Every structure is written in C-alpha cells, then in structure tokens.
mmCIF file with all atom_site columns, C-alpha atoms in Angstrom:
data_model
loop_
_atom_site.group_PDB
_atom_site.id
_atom_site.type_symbol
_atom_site.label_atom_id
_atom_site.label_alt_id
_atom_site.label_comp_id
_atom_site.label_asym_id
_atom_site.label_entity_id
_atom_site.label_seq_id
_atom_site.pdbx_PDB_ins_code
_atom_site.Cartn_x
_atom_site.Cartn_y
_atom_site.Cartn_z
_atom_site.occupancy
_atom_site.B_iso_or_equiv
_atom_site.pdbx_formal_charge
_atom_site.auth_seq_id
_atom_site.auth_comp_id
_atom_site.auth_asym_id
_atom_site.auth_atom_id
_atom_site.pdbx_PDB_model_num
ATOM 1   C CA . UNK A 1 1   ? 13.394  -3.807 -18.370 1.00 0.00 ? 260 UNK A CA 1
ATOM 2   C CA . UNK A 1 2   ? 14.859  -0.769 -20.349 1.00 0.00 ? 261 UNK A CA 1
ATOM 3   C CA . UNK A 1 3   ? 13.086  2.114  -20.629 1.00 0.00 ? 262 UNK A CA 1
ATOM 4   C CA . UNK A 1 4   ? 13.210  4.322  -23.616 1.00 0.00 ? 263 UNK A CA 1
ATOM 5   C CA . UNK A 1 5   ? 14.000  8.022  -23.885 1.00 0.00 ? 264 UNK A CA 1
ATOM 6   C CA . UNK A 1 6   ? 10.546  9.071  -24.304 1.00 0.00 ? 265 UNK A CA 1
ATOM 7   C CA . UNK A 1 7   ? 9.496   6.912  -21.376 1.00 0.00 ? 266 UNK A CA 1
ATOM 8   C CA . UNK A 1 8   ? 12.090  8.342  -19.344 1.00 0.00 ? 267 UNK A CA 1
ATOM 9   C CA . UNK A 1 9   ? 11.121  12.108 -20.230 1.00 0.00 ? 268 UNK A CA 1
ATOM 10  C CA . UNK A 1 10  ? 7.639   11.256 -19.573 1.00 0.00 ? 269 UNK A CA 1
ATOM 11  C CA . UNK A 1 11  ? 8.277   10.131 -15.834 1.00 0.00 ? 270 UNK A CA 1
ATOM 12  C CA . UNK A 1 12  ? 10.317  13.318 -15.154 1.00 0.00 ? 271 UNK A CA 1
ATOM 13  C CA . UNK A 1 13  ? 7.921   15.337 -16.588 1.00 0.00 ? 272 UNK A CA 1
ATOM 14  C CA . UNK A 1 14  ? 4.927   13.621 -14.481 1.00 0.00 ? 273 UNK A CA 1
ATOM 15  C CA . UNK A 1 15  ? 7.051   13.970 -11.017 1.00 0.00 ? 274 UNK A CA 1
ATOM 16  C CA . UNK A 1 16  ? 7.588   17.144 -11.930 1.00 0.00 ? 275 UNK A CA 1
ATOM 17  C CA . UNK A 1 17  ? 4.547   18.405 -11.718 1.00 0.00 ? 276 UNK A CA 1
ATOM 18  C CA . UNK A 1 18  ? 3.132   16.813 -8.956  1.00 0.00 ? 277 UNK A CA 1
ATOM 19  C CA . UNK A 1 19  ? 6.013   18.219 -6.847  1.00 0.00 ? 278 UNK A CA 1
ATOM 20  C CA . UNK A 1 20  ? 5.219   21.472 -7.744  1.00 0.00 ? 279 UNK A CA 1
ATOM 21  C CA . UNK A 1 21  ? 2.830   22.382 -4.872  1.00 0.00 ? 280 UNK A CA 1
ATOM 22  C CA . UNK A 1 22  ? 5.775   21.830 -2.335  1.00 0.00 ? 281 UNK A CA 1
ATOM 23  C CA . UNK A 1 23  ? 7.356   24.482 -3.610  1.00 0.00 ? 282 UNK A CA 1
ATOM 24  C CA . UNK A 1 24  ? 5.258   26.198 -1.068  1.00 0.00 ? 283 UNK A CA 1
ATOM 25  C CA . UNK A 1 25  ? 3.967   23.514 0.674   1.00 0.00 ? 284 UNK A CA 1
ATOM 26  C CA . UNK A 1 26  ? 6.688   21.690 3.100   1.00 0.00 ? 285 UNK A CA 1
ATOM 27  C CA . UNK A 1 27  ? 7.196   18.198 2.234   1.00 0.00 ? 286 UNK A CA 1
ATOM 28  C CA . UNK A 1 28  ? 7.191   17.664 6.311   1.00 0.00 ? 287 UNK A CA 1
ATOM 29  C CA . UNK A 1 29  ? 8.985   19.910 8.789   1.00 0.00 ? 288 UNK A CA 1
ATOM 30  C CA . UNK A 1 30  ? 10.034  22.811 7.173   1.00 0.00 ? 289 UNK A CA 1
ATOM 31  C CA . UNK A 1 31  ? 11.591  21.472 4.001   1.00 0.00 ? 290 UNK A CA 1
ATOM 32  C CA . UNK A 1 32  ? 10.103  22.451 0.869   1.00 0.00 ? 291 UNK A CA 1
ATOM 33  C CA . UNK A 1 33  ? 10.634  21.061 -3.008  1.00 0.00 ? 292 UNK A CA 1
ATOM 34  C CA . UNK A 1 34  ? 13.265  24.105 -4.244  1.00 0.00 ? 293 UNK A CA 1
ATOM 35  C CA . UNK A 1 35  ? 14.409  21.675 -7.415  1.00 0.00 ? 294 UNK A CA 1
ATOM 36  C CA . UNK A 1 36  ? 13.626  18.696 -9.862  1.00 0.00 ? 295 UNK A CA 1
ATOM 37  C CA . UNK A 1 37  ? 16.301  17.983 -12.140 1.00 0.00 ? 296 UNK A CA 1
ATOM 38  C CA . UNK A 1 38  ? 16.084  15.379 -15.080 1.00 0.00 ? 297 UNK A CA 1
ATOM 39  C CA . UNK A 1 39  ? 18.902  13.144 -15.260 1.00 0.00 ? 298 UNK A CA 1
ATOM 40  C CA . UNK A 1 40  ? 19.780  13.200 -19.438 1.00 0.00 ? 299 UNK A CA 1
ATOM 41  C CA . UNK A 1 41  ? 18.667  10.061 -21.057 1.00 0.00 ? 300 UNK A CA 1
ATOM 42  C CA . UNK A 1 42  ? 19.745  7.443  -21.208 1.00 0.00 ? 301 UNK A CA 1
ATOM 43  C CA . UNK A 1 43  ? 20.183  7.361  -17.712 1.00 0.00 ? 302 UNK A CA 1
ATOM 44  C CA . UNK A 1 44  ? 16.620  6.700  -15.793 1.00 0.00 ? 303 UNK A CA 1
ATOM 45  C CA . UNK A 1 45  ? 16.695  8.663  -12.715 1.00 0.00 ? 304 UNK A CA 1
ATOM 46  C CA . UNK A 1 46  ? 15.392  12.077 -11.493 1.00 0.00 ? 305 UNK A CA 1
ATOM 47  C CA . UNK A 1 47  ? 16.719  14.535 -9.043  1.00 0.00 ? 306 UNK A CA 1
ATOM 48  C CA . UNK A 1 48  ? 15.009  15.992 -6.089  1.00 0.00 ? 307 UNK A CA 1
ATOM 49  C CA . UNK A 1 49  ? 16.178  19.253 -4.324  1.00 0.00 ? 308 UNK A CA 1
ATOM 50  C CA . UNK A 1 50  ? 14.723  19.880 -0.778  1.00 0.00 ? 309 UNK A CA 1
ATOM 51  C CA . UNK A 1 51  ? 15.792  23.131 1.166   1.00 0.00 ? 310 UNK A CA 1
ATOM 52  C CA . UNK A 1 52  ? 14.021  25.592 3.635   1.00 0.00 ? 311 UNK A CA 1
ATOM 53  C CA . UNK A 1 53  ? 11.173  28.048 1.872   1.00 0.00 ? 312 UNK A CA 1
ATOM 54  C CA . UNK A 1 54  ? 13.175  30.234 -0.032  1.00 0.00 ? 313 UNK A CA 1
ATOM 55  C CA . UNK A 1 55  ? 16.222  29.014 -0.048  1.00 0.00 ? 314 UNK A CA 1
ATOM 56  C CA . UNK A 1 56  ? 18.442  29.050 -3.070  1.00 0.00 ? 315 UNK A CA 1
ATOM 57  C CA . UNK A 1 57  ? 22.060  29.333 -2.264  1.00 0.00 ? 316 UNK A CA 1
ATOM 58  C CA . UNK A 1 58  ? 23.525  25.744 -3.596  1.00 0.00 ? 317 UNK A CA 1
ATOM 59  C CA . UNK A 1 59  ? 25.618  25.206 -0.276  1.00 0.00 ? 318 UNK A CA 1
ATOM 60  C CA . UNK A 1 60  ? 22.092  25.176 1.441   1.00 0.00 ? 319 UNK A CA 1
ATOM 61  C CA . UNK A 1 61  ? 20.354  22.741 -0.492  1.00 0.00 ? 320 UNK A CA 1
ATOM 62  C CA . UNK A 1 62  ? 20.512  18.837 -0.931  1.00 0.00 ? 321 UNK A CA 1
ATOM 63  C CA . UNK A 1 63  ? 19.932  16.820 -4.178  1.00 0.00 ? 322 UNK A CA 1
ATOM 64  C CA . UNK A 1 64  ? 18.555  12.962 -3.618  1.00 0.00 ? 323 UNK A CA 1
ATOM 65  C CA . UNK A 1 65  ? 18.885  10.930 -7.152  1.00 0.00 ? 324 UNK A CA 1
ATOM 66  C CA . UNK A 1 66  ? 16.487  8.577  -7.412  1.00 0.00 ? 325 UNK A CA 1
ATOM 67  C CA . UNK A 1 67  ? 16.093  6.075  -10.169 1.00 0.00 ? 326 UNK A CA 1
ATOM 68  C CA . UNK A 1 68  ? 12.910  6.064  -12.182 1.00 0.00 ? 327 UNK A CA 1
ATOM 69  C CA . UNK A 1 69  ? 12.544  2.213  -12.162 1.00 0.00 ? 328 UNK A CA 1
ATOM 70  C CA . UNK A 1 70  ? 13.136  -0.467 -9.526  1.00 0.00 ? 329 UNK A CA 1
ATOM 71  C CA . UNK A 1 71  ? 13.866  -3.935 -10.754 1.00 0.00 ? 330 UNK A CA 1
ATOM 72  C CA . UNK A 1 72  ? 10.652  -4.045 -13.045 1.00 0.00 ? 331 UNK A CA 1
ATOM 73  C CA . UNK A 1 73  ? 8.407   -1.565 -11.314 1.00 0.00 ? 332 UNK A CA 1
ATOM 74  C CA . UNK A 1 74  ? 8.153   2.667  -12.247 1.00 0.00 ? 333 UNK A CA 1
ATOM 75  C CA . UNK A 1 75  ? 8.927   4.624  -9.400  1.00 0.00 ? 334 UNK A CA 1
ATOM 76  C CA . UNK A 1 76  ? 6.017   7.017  -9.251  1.00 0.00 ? 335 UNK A CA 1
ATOM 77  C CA . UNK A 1 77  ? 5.660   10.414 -7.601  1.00 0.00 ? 336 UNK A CA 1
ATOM 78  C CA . UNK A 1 78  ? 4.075   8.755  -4.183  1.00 0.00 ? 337 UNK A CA 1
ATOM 79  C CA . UNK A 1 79  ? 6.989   7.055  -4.460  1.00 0.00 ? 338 UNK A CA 1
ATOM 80  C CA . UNK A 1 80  ? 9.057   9.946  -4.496  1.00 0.00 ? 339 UNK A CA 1
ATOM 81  C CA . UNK A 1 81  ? 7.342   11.863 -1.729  1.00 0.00 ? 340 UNK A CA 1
ATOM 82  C CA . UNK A 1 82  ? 7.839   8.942  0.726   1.00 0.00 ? 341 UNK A CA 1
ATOM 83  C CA . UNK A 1 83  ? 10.997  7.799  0.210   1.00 0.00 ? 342 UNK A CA 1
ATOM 84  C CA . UNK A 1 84  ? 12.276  12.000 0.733   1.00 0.00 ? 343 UNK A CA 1
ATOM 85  C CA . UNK A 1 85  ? 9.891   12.106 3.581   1.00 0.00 ? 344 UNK A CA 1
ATOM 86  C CA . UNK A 1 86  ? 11.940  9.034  5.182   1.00 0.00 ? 345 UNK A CA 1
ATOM 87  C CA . UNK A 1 87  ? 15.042  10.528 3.811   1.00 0.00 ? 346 UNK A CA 1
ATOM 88  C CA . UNK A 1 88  ? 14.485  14.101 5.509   1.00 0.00 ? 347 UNK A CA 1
ATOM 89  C CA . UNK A 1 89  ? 13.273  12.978 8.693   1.00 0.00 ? 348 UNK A CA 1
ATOM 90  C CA . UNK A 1 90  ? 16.053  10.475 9.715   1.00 0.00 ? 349 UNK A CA 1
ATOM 91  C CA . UNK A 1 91  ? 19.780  10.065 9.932   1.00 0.00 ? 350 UNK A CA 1
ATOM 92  C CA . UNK A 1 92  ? 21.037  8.053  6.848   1.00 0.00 ? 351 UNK A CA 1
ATOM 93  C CA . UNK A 1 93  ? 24.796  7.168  7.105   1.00 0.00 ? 352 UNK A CA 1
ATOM 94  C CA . UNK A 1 94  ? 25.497  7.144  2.934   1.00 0.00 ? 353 UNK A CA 1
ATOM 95  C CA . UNK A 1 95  ? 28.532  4.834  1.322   1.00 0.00 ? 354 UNK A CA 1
ATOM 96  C CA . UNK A 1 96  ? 31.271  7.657  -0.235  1.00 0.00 ? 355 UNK A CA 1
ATOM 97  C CA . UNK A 1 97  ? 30.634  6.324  -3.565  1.00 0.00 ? 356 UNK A CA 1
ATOM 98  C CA . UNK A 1 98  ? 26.867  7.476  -3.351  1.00 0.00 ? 357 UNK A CA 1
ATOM 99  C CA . UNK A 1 99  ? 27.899  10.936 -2.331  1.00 0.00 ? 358 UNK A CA 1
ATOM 100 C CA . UNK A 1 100 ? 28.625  13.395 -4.796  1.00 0.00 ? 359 UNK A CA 1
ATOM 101 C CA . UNK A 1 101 ? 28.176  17.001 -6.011  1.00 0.00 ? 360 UNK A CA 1
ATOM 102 C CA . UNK A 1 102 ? 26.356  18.868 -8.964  1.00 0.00 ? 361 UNK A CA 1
ATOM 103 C CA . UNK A 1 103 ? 26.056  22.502 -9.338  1.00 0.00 ? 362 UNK A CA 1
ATOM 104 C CA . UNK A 1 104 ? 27.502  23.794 -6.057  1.00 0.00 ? 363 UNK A CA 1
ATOM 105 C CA . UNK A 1 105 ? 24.655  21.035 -4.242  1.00 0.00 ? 364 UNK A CA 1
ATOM 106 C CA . UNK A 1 106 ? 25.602  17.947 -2.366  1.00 0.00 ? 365 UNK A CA 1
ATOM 107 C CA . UNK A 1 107 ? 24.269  15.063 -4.477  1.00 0.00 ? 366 UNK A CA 1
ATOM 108 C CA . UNK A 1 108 ? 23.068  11.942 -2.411  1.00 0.00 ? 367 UNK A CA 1
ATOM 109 C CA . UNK A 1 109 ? 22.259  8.622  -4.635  1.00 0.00 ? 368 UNK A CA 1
ATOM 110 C CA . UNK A 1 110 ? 19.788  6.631  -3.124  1.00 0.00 ? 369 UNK A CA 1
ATOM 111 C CA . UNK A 1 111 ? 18.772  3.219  -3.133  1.00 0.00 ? 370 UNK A CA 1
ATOM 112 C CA . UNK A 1 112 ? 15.096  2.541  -2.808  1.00 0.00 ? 371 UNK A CA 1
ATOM 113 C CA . UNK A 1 113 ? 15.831  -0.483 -2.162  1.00 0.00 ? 372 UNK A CA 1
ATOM 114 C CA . UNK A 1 114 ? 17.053  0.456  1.090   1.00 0.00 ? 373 UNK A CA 1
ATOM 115 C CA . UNK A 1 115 ? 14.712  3.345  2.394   1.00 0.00 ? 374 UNK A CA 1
ATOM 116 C CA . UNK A 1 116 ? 11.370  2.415  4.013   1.00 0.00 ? 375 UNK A CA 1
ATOM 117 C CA . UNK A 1 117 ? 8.964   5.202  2.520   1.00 0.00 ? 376 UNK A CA 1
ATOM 118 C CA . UNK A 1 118 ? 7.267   7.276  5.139   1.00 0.00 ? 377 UNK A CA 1
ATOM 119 C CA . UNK A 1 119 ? 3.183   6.697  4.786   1.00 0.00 ? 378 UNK A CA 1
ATOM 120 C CA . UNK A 1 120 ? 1.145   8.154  2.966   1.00 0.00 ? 379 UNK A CA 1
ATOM 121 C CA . UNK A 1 121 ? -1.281  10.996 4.487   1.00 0.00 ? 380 UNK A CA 1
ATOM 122 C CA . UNK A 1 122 ? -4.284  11.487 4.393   1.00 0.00 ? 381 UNK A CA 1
ATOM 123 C CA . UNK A 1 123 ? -3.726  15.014 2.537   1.00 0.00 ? 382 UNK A CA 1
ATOM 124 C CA . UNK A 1 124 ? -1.886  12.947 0.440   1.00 0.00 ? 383 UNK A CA 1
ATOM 125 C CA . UNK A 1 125 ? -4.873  10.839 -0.694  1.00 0.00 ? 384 UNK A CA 1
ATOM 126 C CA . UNK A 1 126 ? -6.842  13.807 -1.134  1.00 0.00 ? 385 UNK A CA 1
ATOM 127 C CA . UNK A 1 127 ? -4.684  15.383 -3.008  1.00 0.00 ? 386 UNK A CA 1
ATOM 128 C CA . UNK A 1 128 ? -4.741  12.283 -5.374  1.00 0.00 ? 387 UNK A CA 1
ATOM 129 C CA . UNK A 1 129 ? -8.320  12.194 -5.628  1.00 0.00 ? 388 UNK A CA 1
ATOM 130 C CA . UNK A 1 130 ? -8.265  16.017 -6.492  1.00 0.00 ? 389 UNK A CA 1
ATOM 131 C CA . UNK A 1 131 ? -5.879  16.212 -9.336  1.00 0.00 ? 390 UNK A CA 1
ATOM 132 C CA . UNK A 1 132 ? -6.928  13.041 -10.883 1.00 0.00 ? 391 UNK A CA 1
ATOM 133 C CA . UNK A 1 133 ? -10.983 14.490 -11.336 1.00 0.00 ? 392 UNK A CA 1
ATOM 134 C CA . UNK A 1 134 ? -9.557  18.052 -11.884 1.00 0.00 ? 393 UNK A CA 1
ATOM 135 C CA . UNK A 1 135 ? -6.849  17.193 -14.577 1.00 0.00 ? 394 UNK A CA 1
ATOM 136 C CA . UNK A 1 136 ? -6.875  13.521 -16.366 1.00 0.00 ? 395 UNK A CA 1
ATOM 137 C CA . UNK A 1 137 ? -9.799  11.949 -15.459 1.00 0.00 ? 396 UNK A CA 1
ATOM 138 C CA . UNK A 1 138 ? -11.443 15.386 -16.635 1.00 0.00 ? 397 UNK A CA 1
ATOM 139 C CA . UNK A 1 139 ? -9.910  14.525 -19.968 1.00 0.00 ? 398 UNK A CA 1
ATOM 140 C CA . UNK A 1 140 ? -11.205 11.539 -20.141 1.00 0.00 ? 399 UNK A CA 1
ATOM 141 C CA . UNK A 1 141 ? -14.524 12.022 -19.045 1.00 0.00 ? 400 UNK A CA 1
ATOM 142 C CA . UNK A 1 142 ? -15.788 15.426 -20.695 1.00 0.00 ? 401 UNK A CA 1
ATOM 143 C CA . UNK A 1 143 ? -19.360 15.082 -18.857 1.00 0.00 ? 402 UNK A CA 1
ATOM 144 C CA . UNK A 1 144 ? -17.741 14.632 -15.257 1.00 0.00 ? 403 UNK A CA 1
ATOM 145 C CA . UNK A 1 145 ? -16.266 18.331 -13.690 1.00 0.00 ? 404 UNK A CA 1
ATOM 146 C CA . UNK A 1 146 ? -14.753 19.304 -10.190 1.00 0.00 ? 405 UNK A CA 1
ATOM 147 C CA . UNK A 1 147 ? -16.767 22.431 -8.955  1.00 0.00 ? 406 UNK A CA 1
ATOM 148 C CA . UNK A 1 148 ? -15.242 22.335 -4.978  1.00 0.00 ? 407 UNK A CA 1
ATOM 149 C CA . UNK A 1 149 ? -14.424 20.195 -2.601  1.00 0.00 ? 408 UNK A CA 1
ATOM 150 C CA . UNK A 1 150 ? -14.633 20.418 1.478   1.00 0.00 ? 409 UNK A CA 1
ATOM 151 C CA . UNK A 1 151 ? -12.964 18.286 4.208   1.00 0.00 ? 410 UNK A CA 1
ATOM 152 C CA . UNK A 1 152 ? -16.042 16.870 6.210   1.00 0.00 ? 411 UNK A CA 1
ATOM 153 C CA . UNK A 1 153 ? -13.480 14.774 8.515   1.00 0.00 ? 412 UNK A CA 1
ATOM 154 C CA . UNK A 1 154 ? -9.768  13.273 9.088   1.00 0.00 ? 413 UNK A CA 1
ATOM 155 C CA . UNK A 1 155 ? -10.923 10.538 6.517   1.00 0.00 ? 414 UNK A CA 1
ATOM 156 C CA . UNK A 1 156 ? -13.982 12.234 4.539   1.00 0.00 ? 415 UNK A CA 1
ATOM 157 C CA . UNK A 1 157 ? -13.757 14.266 1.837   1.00 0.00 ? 416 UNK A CA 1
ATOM 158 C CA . UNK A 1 158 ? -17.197 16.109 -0.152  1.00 0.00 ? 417 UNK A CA 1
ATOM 159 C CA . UNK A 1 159 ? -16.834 16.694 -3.915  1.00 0.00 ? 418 UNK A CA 1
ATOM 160 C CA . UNK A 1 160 ? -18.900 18.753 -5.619  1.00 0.00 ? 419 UNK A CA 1
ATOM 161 C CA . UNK A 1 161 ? -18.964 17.566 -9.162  1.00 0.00 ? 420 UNK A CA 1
ATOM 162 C CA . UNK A 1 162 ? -21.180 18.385 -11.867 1.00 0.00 ? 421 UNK A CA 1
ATOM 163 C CA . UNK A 1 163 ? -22.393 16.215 -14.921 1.00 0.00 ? 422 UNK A CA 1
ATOM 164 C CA . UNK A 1 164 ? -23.647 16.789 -18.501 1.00 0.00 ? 423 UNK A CA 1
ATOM 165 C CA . UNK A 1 165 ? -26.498 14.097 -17.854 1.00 0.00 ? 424 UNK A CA 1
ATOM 166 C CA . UNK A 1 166 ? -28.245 16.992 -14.890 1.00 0.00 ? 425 UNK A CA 1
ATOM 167 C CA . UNK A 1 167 ? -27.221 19.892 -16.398 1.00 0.00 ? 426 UNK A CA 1
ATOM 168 C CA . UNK A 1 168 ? -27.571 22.648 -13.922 1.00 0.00 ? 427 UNK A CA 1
ATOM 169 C CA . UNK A 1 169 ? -27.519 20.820 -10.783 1.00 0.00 ? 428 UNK A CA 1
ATOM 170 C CA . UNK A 1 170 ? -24.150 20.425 -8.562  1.00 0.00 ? 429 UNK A CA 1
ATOM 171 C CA . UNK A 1 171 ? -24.185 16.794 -7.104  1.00 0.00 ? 430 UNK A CA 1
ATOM 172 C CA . UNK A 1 172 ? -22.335 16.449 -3.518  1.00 0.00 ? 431 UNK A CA 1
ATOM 173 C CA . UNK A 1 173 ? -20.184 12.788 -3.064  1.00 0.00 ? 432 UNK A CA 1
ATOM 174 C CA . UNK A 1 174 ? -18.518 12.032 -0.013  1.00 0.00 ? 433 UNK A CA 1
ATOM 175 C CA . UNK A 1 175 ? -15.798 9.809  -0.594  1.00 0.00 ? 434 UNK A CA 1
ATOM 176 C CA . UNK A 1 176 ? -13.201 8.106  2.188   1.00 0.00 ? 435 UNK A CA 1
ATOM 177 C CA . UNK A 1 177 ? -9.524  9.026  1.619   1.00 0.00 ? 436 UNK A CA 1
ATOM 178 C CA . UNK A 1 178 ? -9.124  5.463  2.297   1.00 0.00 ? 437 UNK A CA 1
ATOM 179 C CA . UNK A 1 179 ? -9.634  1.984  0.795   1.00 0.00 ? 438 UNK A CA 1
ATOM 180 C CA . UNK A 1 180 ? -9.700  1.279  -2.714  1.00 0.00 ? 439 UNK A CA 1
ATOM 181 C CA . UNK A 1 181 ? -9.541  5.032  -3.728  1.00 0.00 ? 440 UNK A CA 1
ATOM 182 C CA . UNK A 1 182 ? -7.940  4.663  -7.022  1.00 0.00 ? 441 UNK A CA 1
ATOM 183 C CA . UNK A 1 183 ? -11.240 2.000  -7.747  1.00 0.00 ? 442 UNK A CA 1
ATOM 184 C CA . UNK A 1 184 ? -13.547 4.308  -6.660  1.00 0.00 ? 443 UNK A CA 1
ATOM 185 C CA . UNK A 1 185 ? -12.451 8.011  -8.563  1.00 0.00 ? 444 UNK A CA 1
ATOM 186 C CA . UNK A 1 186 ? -12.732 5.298  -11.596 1.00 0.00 ? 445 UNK A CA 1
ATOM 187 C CA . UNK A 1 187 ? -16.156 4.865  -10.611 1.00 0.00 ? 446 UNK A CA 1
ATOM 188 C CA . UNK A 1 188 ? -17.095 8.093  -9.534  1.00 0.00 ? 447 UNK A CA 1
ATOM 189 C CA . UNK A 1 189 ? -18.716 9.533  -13.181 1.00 0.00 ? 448 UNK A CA 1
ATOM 190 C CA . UNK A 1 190 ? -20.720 6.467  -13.151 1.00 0.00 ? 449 UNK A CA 1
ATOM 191 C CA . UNK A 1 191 ? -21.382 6.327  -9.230  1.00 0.00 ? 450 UNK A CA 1
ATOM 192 C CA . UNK A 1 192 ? -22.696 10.101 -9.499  1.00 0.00 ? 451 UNK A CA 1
ATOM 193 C CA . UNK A 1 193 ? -25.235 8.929  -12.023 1.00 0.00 ? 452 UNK A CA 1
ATOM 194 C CA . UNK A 1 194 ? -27.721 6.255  -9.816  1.00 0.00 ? 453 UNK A CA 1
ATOM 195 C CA . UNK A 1 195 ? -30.607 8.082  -9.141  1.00 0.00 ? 454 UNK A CA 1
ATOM 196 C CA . UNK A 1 196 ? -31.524 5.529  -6.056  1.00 0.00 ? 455 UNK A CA 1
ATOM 197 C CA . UNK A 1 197 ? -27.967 7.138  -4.314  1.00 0.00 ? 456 UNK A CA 1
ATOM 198 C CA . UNK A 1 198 ? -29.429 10.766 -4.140  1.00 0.00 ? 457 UNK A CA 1
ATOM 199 C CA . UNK A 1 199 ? -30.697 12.065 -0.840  1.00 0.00 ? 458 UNK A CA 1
ATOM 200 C CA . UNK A 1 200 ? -30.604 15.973 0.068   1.00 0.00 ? 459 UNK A CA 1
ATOM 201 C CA . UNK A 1 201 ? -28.880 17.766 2.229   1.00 0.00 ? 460 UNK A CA 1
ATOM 202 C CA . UNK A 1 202 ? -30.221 20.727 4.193   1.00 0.00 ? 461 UNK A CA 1
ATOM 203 C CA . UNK A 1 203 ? -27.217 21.568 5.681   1.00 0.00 ? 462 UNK A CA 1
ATOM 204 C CA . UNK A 1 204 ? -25.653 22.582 2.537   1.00 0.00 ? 463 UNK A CA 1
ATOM 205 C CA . UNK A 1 205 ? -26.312 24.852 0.080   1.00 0.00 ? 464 UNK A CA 1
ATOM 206 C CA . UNK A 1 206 ? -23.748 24.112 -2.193  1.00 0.00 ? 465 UNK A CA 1
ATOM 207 C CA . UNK A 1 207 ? -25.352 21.220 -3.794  1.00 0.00 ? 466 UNK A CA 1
ATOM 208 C CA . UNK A 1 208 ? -28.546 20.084 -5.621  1.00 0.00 ? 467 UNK A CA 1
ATOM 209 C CA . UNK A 1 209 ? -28.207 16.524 -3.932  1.00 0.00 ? 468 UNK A CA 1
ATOM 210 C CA . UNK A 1 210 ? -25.599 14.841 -1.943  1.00 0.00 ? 469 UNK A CA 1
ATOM 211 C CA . UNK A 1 211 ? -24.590 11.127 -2.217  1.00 0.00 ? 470 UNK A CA 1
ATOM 212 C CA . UNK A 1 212 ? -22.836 8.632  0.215   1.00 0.00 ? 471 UNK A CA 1
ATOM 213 C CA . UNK A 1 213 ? -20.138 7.171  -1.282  1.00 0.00 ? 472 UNK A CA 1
ATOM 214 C CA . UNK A 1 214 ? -18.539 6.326  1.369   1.00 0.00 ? 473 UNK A CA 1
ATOM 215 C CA . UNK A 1 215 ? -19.348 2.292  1.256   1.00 0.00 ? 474 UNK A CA 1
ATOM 216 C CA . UNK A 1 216 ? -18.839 2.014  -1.916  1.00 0.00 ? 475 UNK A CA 1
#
C-alpha cells in the first residue's frame, strides 16, 4: 500500500511529537532523543537521532531510519520507541549496504522486520493514557478535562478528571496501565458519568468522588 505525501508528513509529524519528552527524558540508559528527521516524500521513512543529554557534535550521535510502513501496517511511535530501545541496548552486526552517513552522523537503516521491539513500560502506558485525555481525546470530548493525575501503584494510575455534566466537582478514576487500555480511555467520559460507580474517598482531598475503574 502507497502512502501519499500528506500521509507521510502526517506520521512524521505525529512521531515527532511524541518523542519530544526524551529530549530530556532517556529513552533507557542514558540515551536521550537529540533528533527526528523527516525523510522528503516520497520516500516513507523517518529518522531517529539518539545521543547522551546534551550532546550535539555529529561524530557523537547515531541516526536509525526507520520506514513509516511495514508490509500493510503504519509504524507508530510505540513502534518507534521499542524497536530503538532494542536497537540501543544490544549489539546489532548491520549489512554495509544499510550503513551510511548524513550530516556528519552515522546513518543505520533498519529493518523492522528484523528487530524484536523491547516492551512496553508501564510509564509507557501511562504516558499513553495521559496525552490521549490531555490532547485528542480532549478535542473530541469538550465536557471531559485532565485536572492531575497520581501513581497509586506499579500498575495503578488516579486521574482526576472533571466533566461539564458535575460542574464543580473533580471526579477521581483509577485506571490499570494494563489490559485493554486503549478500550477503556474510549470509555472513560462515559465511565466517569454512572452515578452507581461513585464512592468517596477520605484519604484524598483532591477529589469530590473517586471511582474504581480498575475492572472495567
């Protein structure tokens, strides 16, 4: 399948900015996100420049390409993070022809195909939740906002949310970073809304009610 220029652009632009918080961040030991560089159309692939914090002399720094599609499937930024997790924690022995240079950087072309992505963390999944009900999802659902959030355990996650339909009140949900997450921040605007869900919660004072969401 052949993806147009706009598609292309699009992709770049959305790894883009999820990569941005590496920048300071480390992507996992002590290498951090110091590039992204779109590949012109029509060529569908995106490149990745990992160094230490700080670093930006080009004979210190590595570029990975990585294409934007694999056989019929988008690569997509979790994608990208796991595959240059794998990458930067291993040895890779690369063919000649898939090692290169562009502006003063060693250039590495990788094959997805043949790099086993590194799993995804937990901080990872939270992170998902996060910027999908602070940025699109907000879009999308006007009524539903992100006030805070607070890690309650390794797999538990609170968010404080608000709603138009209890105006004034901040409603706690504790979510798993686990399971069917993309389902459930979906569901969340609608999940925050049953009434028979609600309980309070003493030990906070950061919420008007707390729900369990947990099971769902």
């Amino acid at each position: 399948m052949t993806s147009t220029h706009e598609e292309i652009a699009e992709q770049q632009a959305v790894i883009t900015r999820l990569l941005l918080h590496h920048i300071h961040a480390p992507l996992t030991g002590d290498q951090h996100i110091r590039g992204v560089l779109p590949v012109l159309p029509p060529a569908g692939a995106i490149r990745v420049v990992s160094g230490g914090e700080g670093v930006c002399a080009a004979d210190e720094l590595l570029a990975y390409e990585l294409p934007l599609r694999t056989h019929d499937s988008a690569l997509t930024v979790y994608d990208v993070i796991g595959i240059l997790r794998t990458l930067l924690t291993g040895t890779h022995i690369y063919p000649s022809d898939r090692v290169g240079t562009v502006m003063g950087m060693k250039l590495l072309q990788v094959d997805p195909a043949s790099v086993k992505p590194a799993a995804e963390t937990p901080d990872d999944t939270a992170l998902r939740v996060l910027r999908t009900l602070a940025g699109p999802l907000a879009e999308e659902q006007p009524g539903t906002r992100l006030r805070g959030f607070l890690f309650t355990g390794r797999d538990r996650l609170r968010l404080y949310l608000d709603t138009e339909e209890a105006p004034g009140a901040v409603i706690a949900a504790d979510v798993r970073l686990t399971g069917a997450v993309t389902a459930l921040i979906a569901a969340v605007p609608s999940l925050i809304g049953e009434e028979e869900r609600r309980t309070t919660d003493a030990a906070d004072p950061h919420c008007s009610w707390a729900m369990d969401l947990t099971h769902w």
